[in-house]
PDB file of C-alpha atoms in Angstrom:
ATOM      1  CA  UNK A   1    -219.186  77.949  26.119  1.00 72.00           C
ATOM      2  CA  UNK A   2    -217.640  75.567  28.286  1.00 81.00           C
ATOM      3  CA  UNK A   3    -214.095  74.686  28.920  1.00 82.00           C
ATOM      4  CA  UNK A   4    -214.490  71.378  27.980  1.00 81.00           C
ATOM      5  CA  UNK A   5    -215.066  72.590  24.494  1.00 84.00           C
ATOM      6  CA  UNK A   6    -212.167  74.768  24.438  1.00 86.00           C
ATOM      7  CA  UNK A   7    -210.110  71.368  25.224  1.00 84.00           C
ATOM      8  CA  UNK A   8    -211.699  69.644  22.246  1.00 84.00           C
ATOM      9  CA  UNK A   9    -210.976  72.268  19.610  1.00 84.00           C
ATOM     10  CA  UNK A  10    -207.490  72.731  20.459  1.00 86.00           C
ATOM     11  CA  UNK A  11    -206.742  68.855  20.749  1.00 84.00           C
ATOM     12  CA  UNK A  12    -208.317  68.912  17.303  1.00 84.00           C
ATOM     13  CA  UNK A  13    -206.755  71.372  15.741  1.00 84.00           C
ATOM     14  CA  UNK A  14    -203.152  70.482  17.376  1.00 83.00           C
ATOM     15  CA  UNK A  15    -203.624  66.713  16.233  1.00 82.00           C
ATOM     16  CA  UNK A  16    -205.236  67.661  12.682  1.00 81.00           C
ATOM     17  CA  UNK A  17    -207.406  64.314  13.259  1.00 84.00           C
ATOM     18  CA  UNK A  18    -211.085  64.182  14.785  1.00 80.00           C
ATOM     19  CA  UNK A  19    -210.132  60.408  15.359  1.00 82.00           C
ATOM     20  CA  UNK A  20    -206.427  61.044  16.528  1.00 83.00           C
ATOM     21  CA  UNK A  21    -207.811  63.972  19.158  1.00 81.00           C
ATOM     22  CA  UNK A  22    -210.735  61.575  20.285  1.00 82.00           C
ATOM     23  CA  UNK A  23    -208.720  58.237  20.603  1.00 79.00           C
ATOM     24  CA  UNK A  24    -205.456  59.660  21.372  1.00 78.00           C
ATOM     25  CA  UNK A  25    -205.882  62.978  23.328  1.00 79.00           C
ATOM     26  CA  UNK A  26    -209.549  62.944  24.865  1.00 78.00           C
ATOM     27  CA  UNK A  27    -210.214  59.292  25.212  1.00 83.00           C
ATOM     28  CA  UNK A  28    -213.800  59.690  24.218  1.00 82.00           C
ATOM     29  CA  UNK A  29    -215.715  58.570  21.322  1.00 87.00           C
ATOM     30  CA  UNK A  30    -215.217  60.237  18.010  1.00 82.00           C
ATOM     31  CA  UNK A  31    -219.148  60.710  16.939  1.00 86.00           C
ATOM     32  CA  UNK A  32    -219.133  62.869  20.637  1.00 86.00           C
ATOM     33  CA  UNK A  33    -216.332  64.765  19.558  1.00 80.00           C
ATOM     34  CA  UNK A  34    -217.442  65.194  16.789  1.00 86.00           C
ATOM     35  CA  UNK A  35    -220.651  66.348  17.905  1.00 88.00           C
ATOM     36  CA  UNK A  36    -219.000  68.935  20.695  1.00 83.00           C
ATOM     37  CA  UNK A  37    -217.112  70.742  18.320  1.00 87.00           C
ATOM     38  CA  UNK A  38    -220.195  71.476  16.046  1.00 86.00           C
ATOM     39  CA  UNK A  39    -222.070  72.820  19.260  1.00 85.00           C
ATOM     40  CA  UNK A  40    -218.946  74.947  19.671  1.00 84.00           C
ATOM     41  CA  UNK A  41    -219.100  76.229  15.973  1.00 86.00           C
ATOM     42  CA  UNK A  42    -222.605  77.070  16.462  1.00 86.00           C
ATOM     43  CA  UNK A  43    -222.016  79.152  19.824  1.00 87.00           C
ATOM     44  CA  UNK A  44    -218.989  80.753  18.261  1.00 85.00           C
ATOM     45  CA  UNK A  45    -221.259  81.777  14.990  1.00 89.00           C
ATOM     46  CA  UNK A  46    -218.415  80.519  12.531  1.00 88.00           C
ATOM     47  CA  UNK A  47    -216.978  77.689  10.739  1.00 89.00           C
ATOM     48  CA  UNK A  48    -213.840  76.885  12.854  1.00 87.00           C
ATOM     49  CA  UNK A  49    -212.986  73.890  10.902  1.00 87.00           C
ATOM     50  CA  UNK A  50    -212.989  72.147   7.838  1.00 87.00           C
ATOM     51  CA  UNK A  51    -212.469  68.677   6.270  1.00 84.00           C
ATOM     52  CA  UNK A  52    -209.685  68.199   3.805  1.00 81.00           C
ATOM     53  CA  UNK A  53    -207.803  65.538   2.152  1.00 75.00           C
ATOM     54  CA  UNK A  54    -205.030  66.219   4.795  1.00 75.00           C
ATOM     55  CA  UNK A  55    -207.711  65.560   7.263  1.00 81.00           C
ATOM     56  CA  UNK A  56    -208.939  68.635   9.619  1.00 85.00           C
ATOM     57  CA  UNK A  57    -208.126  72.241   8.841  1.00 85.00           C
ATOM     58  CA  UNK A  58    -208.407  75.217  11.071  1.00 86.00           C
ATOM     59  CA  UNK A  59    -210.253  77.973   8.134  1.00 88.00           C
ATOM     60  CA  UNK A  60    -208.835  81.331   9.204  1.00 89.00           C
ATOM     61  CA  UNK A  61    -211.552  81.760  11.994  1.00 88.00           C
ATOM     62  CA  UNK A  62    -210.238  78.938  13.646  1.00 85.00           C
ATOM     63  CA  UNK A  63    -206.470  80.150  13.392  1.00 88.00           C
ATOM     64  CA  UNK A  64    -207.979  83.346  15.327  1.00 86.00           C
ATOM     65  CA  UNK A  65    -210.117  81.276  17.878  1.00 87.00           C
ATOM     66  CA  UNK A  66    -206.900  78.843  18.334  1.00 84.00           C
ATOM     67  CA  UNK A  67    -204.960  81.261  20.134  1.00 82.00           C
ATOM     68  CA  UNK A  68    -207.501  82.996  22.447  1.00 86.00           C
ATOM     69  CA  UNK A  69    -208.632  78.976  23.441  1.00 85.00           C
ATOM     70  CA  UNK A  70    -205.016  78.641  24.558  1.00 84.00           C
ATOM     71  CA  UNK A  71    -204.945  81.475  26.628  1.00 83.00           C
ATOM     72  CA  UNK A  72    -208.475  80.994  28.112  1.00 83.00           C
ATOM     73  CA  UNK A  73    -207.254  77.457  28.900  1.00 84.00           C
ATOM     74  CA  UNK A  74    -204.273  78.727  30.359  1.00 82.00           C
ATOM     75  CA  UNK A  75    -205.820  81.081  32.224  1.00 84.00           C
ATOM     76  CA  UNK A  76    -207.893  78.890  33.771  1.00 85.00           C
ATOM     77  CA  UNK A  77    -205.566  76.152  35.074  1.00 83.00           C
ATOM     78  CA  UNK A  78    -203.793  79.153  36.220  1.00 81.00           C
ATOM     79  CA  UNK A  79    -206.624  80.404  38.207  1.00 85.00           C
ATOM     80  CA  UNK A  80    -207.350  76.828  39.403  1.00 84.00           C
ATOM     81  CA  UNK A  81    -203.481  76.459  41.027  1.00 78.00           C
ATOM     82  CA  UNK A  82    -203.955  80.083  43.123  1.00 77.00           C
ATOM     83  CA  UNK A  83    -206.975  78.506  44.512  1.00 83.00           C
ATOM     84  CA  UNK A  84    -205.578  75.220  45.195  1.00 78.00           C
ATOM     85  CA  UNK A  85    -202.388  77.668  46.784  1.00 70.00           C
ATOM     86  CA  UNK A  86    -204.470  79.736  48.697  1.00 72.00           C
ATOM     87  CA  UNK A  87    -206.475  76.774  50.327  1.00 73.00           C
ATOM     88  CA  UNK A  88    -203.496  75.350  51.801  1.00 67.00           C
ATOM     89  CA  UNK A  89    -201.480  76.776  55.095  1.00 63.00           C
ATOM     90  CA  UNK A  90    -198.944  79.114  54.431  1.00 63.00           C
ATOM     91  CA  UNK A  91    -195.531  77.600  53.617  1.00 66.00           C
ATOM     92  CA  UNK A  92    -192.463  79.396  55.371  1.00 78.00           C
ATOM     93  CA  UNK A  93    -189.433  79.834  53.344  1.00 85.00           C
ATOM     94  CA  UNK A  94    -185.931  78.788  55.119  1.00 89.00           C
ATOM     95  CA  UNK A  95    -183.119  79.489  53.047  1.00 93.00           C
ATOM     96  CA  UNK A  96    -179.609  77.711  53.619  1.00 94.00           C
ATOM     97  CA  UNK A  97    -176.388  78.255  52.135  1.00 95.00           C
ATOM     98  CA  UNK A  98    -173.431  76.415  51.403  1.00 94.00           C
ATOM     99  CA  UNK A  99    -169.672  76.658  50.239  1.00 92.00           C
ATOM    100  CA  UNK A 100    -170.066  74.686  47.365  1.00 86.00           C
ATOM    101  CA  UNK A 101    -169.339  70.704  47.932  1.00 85.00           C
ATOM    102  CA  UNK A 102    -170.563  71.352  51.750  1.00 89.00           C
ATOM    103  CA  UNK A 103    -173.910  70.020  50.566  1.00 88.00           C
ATOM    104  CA  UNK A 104    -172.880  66.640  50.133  1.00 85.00           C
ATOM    105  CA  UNK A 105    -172.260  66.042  53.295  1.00 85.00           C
ATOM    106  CA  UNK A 106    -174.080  68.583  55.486  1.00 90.00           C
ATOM    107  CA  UNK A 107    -177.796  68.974  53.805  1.00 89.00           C
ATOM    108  CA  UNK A 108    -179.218  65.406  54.850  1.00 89.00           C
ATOM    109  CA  UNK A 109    -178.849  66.112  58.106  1.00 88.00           C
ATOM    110  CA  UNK A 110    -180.191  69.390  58.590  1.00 88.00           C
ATOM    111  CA  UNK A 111    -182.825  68.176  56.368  1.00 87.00           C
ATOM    112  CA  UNK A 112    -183.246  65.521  58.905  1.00 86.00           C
ATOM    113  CA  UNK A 113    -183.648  68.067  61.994  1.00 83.00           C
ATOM    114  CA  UNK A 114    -185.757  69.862  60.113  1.00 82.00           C
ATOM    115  CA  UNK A 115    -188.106  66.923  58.717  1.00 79.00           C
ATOM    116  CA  UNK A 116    -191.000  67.402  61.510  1.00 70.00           C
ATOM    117  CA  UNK A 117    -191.653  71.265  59.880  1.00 69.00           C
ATOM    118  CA  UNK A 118    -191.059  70.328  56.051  1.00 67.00           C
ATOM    119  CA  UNK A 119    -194.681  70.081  55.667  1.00 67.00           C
ATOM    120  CA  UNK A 120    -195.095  73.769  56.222  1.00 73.00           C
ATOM    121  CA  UNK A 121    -191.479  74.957  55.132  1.00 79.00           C
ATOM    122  CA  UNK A 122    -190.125  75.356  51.776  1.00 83.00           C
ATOM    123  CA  UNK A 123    -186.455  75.143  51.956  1.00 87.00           C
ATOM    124  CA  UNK A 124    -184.282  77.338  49.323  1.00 90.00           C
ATOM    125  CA  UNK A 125    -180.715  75.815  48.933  1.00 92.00           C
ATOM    126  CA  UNK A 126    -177.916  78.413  47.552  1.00 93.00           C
ATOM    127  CA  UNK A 127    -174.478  77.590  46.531  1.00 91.00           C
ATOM    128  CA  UNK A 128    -171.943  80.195  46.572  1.00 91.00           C
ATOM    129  CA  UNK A 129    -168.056  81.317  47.677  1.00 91.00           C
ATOM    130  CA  UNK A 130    -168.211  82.841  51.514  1.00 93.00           C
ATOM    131  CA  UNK A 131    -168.033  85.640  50.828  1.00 92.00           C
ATOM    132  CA  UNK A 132    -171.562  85.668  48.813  1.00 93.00           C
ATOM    133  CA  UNK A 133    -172.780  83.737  51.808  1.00 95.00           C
ATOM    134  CA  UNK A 134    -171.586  85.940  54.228  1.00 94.00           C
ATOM    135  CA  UNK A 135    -173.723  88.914  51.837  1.00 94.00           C
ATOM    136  CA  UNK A 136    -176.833  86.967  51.919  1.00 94.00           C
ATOM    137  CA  UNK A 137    -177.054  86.612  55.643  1.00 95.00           C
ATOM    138  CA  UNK A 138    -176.316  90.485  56.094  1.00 93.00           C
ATOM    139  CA  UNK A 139    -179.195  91.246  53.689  1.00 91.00           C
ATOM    140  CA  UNK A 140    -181.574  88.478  54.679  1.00 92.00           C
ATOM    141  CA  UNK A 141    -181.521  86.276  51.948  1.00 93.00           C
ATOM    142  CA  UNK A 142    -180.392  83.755  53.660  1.00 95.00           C
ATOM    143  CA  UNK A 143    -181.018  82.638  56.857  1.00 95.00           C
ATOM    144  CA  UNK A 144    -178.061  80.199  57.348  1.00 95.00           C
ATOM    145  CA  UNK A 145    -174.897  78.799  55.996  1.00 96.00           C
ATOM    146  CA  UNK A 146    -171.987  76.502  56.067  1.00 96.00           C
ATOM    147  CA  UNK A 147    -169.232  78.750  54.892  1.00 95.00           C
ATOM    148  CA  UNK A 148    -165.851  79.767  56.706  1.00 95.00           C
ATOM    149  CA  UNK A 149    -165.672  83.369  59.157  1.00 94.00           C
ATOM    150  CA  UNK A 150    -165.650  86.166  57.462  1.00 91.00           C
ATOM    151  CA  UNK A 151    -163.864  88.806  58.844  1.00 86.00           C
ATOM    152  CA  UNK A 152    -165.305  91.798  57.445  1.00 81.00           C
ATOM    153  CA  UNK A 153    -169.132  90.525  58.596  1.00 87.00           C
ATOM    154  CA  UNK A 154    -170.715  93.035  60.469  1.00 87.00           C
ATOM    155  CA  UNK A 155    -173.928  91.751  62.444  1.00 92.00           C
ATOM    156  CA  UNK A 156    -173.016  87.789  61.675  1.00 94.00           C
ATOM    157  CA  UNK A 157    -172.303  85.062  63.957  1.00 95.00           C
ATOM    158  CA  UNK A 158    -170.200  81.862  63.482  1.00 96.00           C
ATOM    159  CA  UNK A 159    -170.638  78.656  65.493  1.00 95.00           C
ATOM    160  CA  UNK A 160    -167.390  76.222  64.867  1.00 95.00           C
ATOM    161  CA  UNK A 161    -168.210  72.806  63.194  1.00 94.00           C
ATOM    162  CA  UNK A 162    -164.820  71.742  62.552  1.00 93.00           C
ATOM    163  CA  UNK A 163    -161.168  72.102  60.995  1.00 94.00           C
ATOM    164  CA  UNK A 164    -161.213  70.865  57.866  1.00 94.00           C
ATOM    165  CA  UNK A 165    -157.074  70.067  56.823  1.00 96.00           C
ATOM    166  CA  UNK A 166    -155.746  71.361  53.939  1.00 96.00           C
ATOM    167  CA  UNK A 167    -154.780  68.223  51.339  1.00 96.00           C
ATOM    168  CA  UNK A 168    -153.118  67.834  47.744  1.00 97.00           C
ATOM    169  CA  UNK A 169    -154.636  67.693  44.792  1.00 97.00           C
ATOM    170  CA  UNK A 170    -152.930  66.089  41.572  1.00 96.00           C
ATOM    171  CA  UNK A 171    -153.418  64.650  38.578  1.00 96.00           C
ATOM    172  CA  UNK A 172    -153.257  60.516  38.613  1.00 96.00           C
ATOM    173  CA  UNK A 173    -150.119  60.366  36.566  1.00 95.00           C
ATOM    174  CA  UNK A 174    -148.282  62.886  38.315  1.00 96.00           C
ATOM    175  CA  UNK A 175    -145.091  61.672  39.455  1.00 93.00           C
ATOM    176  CA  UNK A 176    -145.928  62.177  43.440  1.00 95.00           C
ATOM    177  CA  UNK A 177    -148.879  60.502  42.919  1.00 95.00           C
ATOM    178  CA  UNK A 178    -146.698  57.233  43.605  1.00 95.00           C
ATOM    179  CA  UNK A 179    -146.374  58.337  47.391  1.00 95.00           C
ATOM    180  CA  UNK A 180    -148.814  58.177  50.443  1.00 95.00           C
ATOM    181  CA  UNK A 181    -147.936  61.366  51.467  1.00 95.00           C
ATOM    182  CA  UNK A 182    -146.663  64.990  50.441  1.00 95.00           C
ATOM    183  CA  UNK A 183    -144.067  67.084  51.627  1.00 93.00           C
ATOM    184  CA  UNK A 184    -143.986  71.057  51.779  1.00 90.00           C
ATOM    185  CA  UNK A 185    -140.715  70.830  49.793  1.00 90.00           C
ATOM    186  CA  UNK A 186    -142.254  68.298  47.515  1.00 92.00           C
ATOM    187  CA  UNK A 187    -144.424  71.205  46.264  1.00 92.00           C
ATOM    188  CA  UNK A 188    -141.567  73.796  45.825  1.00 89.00           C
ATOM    189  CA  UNK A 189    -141.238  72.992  42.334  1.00 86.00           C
ATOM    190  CA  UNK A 190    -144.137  72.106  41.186  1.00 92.00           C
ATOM    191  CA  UNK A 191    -146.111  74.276  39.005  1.00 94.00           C
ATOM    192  CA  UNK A 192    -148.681  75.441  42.407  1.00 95.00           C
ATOM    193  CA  UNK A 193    -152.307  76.178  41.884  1.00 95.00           C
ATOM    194  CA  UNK A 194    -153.164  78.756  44.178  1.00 94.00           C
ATOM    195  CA  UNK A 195    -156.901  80.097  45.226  1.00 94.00           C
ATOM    196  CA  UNK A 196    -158.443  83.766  44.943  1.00 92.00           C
ATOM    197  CA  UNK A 197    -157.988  85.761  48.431  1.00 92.00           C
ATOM    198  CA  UNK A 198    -160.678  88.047  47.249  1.00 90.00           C
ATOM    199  CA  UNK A 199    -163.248  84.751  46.899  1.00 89.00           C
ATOM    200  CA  UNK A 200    -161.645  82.314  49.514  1.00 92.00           C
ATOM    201  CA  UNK A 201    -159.782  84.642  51.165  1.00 92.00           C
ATOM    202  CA  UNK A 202    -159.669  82.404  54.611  1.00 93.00           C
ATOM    203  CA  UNK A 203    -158.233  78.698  52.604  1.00 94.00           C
ATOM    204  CA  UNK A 204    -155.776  81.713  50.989  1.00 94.00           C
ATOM    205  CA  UNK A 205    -154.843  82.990  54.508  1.00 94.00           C
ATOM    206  CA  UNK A 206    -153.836  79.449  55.306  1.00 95.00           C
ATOM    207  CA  UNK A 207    -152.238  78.316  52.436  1.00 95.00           C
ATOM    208  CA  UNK A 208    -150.290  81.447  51.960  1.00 93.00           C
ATOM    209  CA  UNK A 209    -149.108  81.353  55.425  1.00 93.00           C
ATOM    210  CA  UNK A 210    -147.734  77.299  54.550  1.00 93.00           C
ATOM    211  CA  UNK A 211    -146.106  77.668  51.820  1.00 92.00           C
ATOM    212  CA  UNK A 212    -144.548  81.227  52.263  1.00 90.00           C
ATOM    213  CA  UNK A 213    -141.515  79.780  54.728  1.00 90.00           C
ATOM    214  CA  UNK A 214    -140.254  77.620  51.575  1.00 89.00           C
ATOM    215  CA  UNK A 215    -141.142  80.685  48.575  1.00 89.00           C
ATOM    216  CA  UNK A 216    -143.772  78.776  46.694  1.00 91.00           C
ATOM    217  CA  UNK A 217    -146.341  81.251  45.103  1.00 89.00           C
ATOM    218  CA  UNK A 218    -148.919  80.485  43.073  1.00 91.00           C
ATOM    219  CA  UNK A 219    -148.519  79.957  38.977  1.00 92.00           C
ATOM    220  CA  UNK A 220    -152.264  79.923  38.798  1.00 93.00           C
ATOM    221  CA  UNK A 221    -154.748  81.326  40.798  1.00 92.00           C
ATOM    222  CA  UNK A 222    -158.281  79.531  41.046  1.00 93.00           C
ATOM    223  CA  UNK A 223    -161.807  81.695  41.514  1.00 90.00           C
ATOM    224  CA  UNK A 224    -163.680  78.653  42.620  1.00 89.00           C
ATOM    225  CA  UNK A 225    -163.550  74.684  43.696  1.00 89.00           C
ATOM    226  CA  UNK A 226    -164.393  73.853  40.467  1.00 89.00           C
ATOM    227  CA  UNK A 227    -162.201  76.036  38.497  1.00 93.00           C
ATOM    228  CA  UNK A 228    -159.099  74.616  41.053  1.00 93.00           C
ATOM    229  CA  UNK A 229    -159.607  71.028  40.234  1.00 94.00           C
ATOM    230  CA  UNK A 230    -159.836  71.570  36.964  1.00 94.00           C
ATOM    231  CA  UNK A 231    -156.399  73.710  36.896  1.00 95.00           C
ATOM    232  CA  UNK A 232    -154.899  70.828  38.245  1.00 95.00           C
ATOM    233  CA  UNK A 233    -156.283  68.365  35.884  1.00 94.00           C
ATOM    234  CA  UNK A 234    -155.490  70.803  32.938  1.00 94.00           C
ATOM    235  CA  UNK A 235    -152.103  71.922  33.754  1.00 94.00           C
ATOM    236  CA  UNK A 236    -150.301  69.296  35.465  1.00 94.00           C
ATOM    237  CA  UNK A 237    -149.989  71.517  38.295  1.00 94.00           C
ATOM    238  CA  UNK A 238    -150.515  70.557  42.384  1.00 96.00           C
ATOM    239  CA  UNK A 239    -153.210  72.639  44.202  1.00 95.00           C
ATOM    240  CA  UNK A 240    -154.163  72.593  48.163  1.00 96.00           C
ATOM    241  CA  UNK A 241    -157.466  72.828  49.145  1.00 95.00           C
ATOM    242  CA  UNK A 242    -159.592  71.942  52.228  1.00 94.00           C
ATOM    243  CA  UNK A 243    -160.471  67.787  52.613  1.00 92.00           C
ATOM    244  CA  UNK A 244    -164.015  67.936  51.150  1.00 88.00           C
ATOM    245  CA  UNK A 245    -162.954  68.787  47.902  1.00 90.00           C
ATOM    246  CA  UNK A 246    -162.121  64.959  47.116  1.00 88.00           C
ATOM    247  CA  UNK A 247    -165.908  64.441  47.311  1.00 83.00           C
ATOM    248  CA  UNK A 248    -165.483  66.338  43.686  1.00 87.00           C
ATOM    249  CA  UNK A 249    -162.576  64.760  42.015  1.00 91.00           C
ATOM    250  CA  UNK A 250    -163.006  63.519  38.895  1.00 91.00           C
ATOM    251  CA  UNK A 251    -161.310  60.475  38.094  1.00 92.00           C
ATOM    252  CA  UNK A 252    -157.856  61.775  36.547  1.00 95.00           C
ATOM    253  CA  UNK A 253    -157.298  63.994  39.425  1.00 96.00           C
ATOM    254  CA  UNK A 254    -156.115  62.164  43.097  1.00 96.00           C
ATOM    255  CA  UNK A 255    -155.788  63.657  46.707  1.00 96.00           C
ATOM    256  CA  UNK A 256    -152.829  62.766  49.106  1.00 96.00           C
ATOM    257  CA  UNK A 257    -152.499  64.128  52.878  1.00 96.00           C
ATOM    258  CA  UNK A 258    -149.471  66.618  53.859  1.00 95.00           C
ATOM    259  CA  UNK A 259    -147.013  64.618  56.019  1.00 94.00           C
ATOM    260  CA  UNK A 260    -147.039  65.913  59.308  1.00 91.00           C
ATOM    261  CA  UNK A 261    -149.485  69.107  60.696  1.00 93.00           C
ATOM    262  CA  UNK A 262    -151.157  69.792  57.798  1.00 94.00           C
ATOM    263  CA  UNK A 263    -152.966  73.596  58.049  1.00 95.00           C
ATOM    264  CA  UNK A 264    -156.938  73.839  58.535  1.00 96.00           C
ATOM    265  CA  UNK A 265    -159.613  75.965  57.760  1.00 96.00           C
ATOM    266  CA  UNK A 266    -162.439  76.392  60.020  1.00 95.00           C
ATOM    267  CA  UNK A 267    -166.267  75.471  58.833  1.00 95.00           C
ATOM    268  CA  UNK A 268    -168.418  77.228  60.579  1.00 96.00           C
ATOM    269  CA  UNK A 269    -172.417  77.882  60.714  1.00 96.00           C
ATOM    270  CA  UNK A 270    -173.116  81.402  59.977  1.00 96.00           C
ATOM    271  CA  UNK A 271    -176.247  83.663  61.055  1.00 96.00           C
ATOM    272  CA  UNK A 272    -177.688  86.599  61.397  1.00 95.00           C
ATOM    273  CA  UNK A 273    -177.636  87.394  64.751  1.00 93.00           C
ATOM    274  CA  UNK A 274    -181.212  89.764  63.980  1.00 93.00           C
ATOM    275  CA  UNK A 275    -182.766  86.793  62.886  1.00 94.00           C
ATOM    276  CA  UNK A 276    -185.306  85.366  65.015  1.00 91.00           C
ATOM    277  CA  UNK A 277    -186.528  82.260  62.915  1.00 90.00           C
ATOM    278  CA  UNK A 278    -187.451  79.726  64.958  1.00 88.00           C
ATOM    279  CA  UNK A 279    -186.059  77.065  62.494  1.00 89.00           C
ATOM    280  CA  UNK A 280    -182.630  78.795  62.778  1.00 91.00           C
ATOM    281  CA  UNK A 281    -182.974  78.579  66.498  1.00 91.00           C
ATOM    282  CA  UNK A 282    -183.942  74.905  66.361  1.00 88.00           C
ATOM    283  CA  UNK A 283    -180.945  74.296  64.254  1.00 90.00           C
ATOM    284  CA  UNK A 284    -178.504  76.096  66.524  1.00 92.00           C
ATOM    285  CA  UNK A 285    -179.874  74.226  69.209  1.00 91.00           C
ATOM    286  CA  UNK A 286    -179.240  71.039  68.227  1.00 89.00           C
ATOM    287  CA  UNK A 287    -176.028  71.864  66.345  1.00 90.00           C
ATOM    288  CA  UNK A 288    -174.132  68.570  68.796  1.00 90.00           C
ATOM    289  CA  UNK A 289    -176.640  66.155  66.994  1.00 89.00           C
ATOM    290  CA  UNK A 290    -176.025  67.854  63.249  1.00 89.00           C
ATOM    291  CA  UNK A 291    -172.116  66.828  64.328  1.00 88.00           C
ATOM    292  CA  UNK A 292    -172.467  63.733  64.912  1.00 85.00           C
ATOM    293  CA  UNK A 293    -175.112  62.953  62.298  1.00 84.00           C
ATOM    294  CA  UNK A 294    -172.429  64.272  59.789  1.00 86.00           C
ATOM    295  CA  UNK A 295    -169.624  62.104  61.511  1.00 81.00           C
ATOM    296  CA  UNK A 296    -171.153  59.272  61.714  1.00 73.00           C
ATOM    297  CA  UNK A 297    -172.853  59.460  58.074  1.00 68.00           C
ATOM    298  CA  UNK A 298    -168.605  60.020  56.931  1.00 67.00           C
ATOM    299  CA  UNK A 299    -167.693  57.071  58.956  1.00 57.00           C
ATOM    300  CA  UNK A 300    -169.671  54.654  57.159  1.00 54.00           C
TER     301      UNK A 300
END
């Protein structure tokens, strides 16, 4: 019994049509086909089909065969791919992270560094609050990430990339909306969209330490980027978060920059500093050229 066969019966029985399977399916010639399947009921010792006025019919022999041919035909395209897998060279796996919304701006260009070993590296991307990052470079899951410092990080490292400022978030037809610029007081009585410090507990630190002088605490209290923007788009409410959140606004939602100093959070790379993978080190190495890739990709 060859596989071939196995292919022929089940394209016949799935189609219910010796001339649908042959024309449609197998793109042979249905007196072949025809022929093939009888060698296969001969082999097998049983009737696997019949003719009906419905066209072809599995008789319960076939039903039973049906299912084994699947699996023997899965089996074997299954076996094929390890073999195709094992020929080639081992791929490494390099895992990077990101604050979610980093991506956008910071993944073409390390993919760009990196594009001389993609041939022989299979790159994971992961999309997570710092924190989570900050967990999967401890364990080893990940072997770098875009994220902000963690304080409580034992064993990581964090290379600066660059102080992101804090801006406002509204939606379109709120009433500050009309101006070019916000004021701390202009956010005093607004309903205030704050941010988790358990899950962004660095763009809390700065927030909090803003908007404590003037008493505005938060009404609402976001987990995530995501879940932020959409508190402001859902409540009427004004939110802060850090610049490359407008790369996620929807269109009833609008950013405006704080008049004067506005506070920053720091983006930094984060590593393990156990890990010795030389894509990591190539990275770190050329972390001036990822800058200005980035910077001059945003100046466009």
């Amino acid at each position: 019994m060859e596989l071939r066969h196995l292919r022929y019966f089940i394209a016949v029985a799935e189609e219910g049509s010796l001339t649908l399977a042959a024309e449609k399916r197998l793109h042979t010639a249905q007196p072949s086909l025809s022929r093939q399947i009888r060698d296969l009921e001969y082999e097998v010792g049983v009737q696997l089909m019949i003719r009906s006025v419905h066209g072809i019919e599995l008789t319960a022999a076939g039903r039973a065969f049906l299912d084994h041919a699947r699996l023997a035909l899965t089996q074997a395209e299954a076996a094929t791919e390890a073999a195709r897998r094992a020929a080639q060279p081992p791929r490494t796996l390099f895992a990077i992270g990101f604050l979610t919304g980093y991506e956008m701006d910071w993944l073409p260009a390390v993919m760009e560094i990196l594009r001389a070993e993609l041939p022989s590296t299979e790159v994971v991307i992961h999309s997570q609050d710092s924190p989570d990052l900050a967990a999967g470079l401890i364990c080893g899951k990940i072997d770098l990430a875009f994220m902000r410092p963690e304080k409580q990080a034992p064993g990581l490292k964090f290379r600066l990339l660059r102080k992101d400022p804090l801006i406002v978030l509204m939606p379109r037809d709120h009433a500050l909306a009309a101006r070019s610029s916000i004021r701390p007081q202009d956010i005093a009585s607004q309903t205030f969209i704050g941010v988790s410090p358990v899950r962004a507990p660095t763009t809390w630190a700065a927030i909090n330490d803003y908007l404590k002088p003037i008493g505005v605490k938060p009404d609402h209290q976001a987990e995530n980027l995501a879940m932020g923007i959409s508190l402001v788009a859902s409540t009427g409410g004004i939110g802060l978060l850090p610049l490359y959140s407008q790369n996620l606004l929807p269109k009833t939602v609008v950013s405006r920059p704080i008049r004067g100093t506005p506070p920053t959070v720091d983006l930094v790379i984060g590593y393990n500093e156990a890990n010795t993978s030389p894509l990591l080190k190539s990275i770190l190495a050329k972390l001036d050229d990822l800058k200005f890739r980035v910077t001059k990709s945003s100046s466009r």
